[in-house]
Short mmCIF file of C-alpha atoms in Angstrom, two decimals:
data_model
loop_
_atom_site.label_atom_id
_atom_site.label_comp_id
_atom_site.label_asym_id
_atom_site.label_seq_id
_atom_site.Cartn_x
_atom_site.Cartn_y
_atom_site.Cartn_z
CA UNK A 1 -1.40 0.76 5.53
CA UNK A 2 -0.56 0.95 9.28
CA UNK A 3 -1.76 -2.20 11.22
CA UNK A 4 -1.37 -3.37 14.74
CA UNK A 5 -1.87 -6.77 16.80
CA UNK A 6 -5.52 -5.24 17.42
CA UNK A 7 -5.92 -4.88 13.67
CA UNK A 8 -8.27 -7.31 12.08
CA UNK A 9 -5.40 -9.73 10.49
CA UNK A 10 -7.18 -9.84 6.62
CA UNK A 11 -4.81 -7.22 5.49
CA UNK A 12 -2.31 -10.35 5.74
CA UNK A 13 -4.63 -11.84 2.79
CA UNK A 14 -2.21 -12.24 -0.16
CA UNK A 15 -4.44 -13.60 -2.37
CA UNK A 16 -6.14 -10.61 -3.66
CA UNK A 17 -2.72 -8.79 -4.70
CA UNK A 18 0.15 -10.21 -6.65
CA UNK A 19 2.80 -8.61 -3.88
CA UNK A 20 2.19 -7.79 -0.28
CA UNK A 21 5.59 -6.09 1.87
CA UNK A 22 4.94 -6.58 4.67
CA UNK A 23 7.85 -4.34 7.38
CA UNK A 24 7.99 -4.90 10.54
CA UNK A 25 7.68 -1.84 13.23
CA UNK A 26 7.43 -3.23 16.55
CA UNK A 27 9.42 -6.43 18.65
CA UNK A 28 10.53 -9.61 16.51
CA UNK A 29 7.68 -11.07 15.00
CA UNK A 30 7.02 -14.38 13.66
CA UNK A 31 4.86 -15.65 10.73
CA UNK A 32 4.22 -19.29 9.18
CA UNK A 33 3.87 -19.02 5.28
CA UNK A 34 3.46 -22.22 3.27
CA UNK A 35 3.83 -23.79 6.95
CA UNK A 36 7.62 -22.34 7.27
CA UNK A 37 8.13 -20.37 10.03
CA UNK A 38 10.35 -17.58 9.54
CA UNK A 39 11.42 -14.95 12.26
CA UNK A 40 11.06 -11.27 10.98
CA UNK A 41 12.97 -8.46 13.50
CA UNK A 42 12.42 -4.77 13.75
CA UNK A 43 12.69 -3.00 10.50
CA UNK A 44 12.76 -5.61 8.24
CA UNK A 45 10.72 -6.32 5.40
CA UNK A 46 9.24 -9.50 4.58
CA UNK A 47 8.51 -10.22 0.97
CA UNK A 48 5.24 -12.35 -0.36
CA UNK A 49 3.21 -13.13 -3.51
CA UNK A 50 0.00 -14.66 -3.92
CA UNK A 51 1.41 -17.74 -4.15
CA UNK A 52 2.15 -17.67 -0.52
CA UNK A 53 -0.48 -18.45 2.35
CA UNK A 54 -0.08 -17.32 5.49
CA UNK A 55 -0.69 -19.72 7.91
CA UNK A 56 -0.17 -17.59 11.51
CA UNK A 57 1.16 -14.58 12.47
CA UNK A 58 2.01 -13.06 15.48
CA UNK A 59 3.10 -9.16 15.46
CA UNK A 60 2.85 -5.92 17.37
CA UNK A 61 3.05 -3.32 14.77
CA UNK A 62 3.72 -3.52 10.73
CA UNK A 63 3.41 -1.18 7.73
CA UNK A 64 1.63 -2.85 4.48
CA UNK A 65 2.44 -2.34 1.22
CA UNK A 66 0.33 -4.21 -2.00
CA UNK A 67 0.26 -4.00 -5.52
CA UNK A 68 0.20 -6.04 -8.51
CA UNK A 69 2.77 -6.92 -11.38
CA UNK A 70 1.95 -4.75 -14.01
CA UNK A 71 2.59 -1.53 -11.80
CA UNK A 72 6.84 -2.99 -12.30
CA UNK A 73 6.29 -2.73 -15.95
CA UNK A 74 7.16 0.75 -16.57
CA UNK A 75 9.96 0.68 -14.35
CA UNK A 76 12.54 -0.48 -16.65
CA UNK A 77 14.07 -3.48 -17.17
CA UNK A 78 17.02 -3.43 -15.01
CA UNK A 79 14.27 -2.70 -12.23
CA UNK A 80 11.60 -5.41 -13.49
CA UNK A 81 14.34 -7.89 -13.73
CA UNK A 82 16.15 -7.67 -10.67
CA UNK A 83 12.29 -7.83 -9.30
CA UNK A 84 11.31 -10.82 -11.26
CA UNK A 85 14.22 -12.57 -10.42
CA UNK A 86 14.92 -11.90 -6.94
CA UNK A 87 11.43 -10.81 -5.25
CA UNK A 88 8.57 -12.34 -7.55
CA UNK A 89 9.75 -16.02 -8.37
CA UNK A 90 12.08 -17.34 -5.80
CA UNK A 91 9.08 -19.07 -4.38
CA UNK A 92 10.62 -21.86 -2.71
CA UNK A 93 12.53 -19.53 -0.23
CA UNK A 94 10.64 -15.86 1.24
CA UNK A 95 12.90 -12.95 0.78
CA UNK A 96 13.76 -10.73 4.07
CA UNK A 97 15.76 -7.71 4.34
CA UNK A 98 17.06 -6.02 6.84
CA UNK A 99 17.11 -2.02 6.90
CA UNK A 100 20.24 -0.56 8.42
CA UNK A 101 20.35 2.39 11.25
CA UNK A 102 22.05 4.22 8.30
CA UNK A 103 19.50 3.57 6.08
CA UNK A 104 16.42 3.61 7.77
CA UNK A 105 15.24 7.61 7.76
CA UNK A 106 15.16 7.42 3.91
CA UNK A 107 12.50 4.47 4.34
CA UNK A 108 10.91 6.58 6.94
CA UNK A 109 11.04 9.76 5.01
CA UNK A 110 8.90 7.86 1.84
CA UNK A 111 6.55 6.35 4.09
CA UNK A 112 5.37 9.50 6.06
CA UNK A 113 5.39 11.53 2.64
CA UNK A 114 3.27 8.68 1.06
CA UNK A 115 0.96 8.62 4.09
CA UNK A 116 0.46 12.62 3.81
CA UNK A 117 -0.06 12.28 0.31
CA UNK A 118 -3.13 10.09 0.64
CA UNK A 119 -4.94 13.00 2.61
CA UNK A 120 -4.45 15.06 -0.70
CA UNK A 121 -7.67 15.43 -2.74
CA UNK A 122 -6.75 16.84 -6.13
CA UNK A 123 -6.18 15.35 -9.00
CA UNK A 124 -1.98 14.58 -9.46
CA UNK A 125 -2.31 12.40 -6.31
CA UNK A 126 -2.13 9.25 -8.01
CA UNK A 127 1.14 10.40 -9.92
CA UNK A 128 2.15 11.41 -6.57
CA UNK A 129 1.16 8.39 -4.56
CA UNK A 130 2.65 6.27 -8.24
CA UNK A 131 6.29 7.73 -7.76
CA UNK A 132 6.89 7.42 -4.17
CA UNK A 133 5.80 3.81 -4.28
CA UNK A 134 7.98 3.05 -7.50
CA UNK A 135 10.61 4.58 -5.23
CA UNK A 136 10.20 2.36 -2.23
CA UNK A 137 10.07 -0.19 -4.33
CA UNK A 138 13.31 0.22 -6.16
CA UNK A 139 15.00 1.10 -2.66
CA UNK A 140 13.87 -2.99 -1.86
CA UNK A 141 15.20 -4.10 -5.11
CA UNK A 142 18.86 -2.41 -4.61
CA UNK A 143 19.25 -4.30 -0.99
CA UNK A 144 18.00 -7.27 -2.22
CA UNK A 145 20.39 -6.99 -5.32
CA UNK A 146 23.49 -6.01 -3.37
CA UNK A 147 22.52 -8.54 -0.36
CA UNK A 148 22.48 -11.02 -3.08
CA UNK A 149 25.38 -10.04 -5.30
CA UNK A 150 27.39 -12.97 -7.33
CA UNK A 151 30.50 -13.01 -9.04
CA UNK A 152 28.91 -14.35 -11.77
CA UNK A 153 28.49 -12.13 -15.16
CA UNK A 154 24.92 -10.59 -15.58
CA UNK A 155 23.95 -12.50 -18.42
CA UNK A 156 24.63 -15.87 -16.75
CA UNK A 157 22.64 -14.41 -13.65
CA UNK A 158 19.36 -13.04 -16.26
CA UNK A 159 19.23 -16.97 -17.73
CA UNK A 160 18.64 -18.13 -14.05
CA UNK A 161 16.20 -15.32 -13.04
CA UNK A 162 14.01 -16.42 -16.70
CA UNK A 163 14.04 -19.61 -16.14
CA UNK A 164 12.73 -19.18 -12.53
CA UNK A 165 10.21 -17.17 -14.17
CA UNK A 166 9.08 -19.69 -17.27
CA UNK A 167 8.94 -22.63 -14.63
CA UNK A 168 6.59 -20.30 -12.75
CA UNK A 169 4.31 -20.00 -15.68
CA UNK A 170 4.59 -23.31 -17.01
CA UNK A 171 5.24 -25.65 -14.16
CA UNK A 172 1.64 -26.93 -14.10
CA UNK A 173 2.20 -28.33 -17.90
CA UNK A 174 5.75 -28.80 -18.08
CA UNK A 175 7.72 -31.33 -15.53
CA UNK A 176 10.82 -31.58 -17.94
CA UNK A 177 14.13 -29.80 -18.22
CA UNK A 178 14.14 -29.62 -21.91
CA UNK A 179 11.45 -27.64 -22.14
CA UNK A 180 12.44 -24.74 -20.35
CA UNK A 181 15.81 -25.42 -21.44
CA UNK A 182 14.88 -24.74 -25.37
CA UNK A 183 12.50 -21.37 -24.41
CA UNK A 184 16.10 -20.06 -23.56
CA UNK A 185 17.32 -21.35 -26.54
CA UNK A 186 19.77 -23.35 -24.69
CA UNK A 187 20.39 -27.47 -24.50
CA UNK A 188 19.69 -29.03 -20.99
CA UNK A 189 23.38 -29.71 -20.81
CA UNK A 190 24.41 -26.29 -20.49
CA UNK A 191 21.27 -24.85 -18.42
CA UNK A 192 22.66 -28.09 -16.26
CA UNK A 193 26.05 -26.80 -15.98
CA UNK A 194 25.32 -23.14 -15.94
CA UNK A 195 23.05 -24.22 -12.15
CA UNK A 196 26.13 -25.85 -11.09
CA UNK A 197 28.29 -22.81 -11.41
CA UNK A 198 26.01 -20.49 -9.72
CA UNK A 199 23.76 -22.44 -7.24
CA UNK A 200 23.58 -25.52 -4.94
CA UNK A 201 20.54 -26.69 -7.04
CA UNK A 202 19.77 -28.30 -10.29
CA UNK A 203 16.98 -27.14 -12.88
CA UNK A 204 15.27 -30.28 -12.04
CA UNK A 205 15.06 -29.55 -8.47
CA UNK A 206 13.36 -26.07 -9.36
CA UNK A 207 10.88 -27.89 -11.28
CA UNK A 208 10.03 -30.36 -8.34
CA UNK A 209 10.06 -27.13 -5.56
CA UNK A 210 7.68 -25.17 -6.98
CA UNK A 211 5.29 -28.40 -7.92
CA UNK A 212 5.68 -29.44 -4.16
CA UNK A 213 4.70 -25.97 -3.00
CA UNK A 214 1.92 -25.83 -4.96
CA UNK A 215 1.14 -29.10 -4.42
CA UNK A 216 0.95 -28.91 -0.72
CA UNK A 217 -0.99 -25.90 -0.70
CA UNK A 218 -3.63 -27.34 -2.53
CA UNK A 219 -3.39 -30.66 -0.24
CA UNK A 220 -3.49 -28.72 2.64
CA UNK A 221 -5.98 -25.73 2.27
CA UNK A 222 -8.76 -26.78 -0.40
CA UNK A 223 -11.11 -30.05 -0.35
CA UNK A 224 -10.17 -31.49 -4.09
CA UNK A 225 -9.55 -34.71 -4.54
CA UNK A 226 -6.04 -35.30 -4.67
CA UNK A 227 -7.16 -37.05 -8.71
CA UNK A 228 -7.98 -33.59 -9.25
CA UNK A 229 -4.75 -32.30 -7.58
CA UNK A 230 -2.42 -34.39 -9.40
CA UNK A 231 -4.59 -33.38 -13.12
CA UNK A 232 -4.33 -29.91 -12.34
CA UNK A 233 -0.65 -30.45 -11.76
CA UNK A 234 -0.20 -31.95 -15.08
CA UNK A 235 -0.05 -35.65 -14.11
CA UNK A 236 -1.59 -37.90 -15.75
CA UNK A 237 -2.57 -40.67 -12.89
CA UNK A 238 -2.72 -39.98 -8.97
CA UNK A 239 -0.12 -42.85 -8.56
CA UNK A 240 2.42 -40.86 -10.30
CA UNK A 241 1.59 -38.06 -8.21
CA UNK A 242 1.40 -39.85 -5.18
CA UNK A 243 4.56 -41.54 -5.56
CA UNK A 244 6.29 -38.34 -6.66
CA UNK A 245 4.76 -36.49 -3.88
CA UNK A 246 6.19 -39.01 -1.07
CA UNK A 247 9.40 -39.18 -2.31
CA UNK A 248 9.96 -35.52 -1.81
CA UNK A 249 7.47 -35.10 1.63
CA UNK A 250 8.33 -38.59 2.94
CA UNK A 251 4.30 -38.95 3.26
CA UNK A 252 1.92 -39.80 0.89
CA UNK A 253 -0.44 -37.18 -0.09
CA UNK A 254 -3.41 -38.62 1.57
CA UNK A 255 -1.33 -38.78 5.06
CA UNK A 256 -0.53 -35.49 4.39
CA UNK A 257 -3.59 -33.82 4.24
CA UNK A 258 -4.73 -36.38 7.45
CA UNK A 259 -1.45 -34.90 9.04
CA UNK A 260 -2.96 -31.22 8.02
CA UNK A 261 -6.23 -31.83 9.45
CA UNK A 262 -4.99 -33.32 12.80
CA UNK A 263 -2.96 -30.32 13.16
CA UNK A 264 -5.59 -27.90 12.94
CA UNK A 265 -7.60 -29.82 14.84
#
């Protein structure tokens, strides 16, 4: 989808979709998701999930891209993982890249195929329209891979990328680092020391980051109570929550979502 700054912005939506790439074609652009500003420049490609919300945007020109998880599936698992691991679940943190000069014309060259393709009418244009996304796709996942490369081995570097993805199916339920430390069949000693190795944060702090993200989202765009916040989120009493919450955001969660609405006002 080609969009411009006279485009009605819902195309932004990434609710509706699982993943939304979003690559920039005109002057720098800006865009506030999960009320983070991040700076996106020509020809690069800005990486989001439903569990983002787009706040604001400002842009001259962009190319859209949106699917859902299960298209990865059949795209093998060195593919799916390096997806899952570096695209899908590093929520706390919105993954940009930046296409080269060198690179760019083979971007270009998929894009304007896959836009002539969707004036074909017969019936292999799905297969069609199928492989050249799968193959934009996988041209993301090798920049992100090599832009992202670690001396560590590649099993070390799976057991980090599943256990970003079991905390983002379980984190609603399960606060604790033995939990996700036995689904990987490991103690919470060594997932401990194996984060240490590899990155500047703990399993723990995981956990709390993709609670807090949540969290605020729900504190900040929806009208629930924040009882009803704090039960989704698995705790059993708001003062928990609460006191959780403000040690992380420094506010409480009611002066949060007072901060939020004097904002917006």
């Amino acid at each position: 989808m080609e969009i411009n700054k006279v485009t009605n912005a819902v195309p932004f939506d990434t609710i509706s979709t699982d993943m939304t790439f979003v690559w920039n074609r005109g002057c720098t652009m800006n865009i506030v998701v999960n009320q983070i500003v991040y700076t996106v420049c020509k020809n690069d490609i800005i990486i989001l999930t439903n569990h983002h919300s787009i706040e604001n945007i400002g842009f001259e020109s962009a190319r859209l891209i949106k699917f859902n998880l299960p298209f990865i599936y059949n795209m093998g698992d060195e593919v799916e993982n390096s997806l899952k691991g570096t695209l899908f679940f590093n929520i706390t943190s919105v993954p940009i890249l930046s296409i080269a000069e060198n690179e760019l014309h083979v971007f270009e060259n998929s894009w304007d195929i896959f836009c002539n393709e969707m004036k074909s009418k017969d019936n292999m244009q799905y297969d069609m329209l199928q492989s050249i996304l799968k193959q934009i796709i996988i041209l993301c996942a090798r920049k992100l891979k090599k832009e992202n490369n670690t001396t560590s081995s590649e099993r070390e570097a799976d057991i980090l990328r599943e256990f970003r993805f079991l905390v983002e199916n379980y984190f609603v339920k399960h606060h604790d680092v033995a939990f996700y430390a036995s689904k990987l069949n490991k103690s919470p000693k060594t997932l401990s020391n194996l984060f240490s190795s590899l990155s500047d944060r703990t399993p723990i702090d995981i956990i709390h980051e993709r609670i807090m993200v949540h969290a605020r989202k729900q504190i900040y765009h929806t009208t629930k109570s924040i009882k009803e916040i704090a039960y989704d989120l698995g705790y059993e009493d708001i003062q928990t929550f609460s006191r959780f919450f403000k040690n992380k955001e420094g506010l409480s969660p009611i002066q949060y979502r007072e901060r939020g609405r004097l904002t917006s006002s």
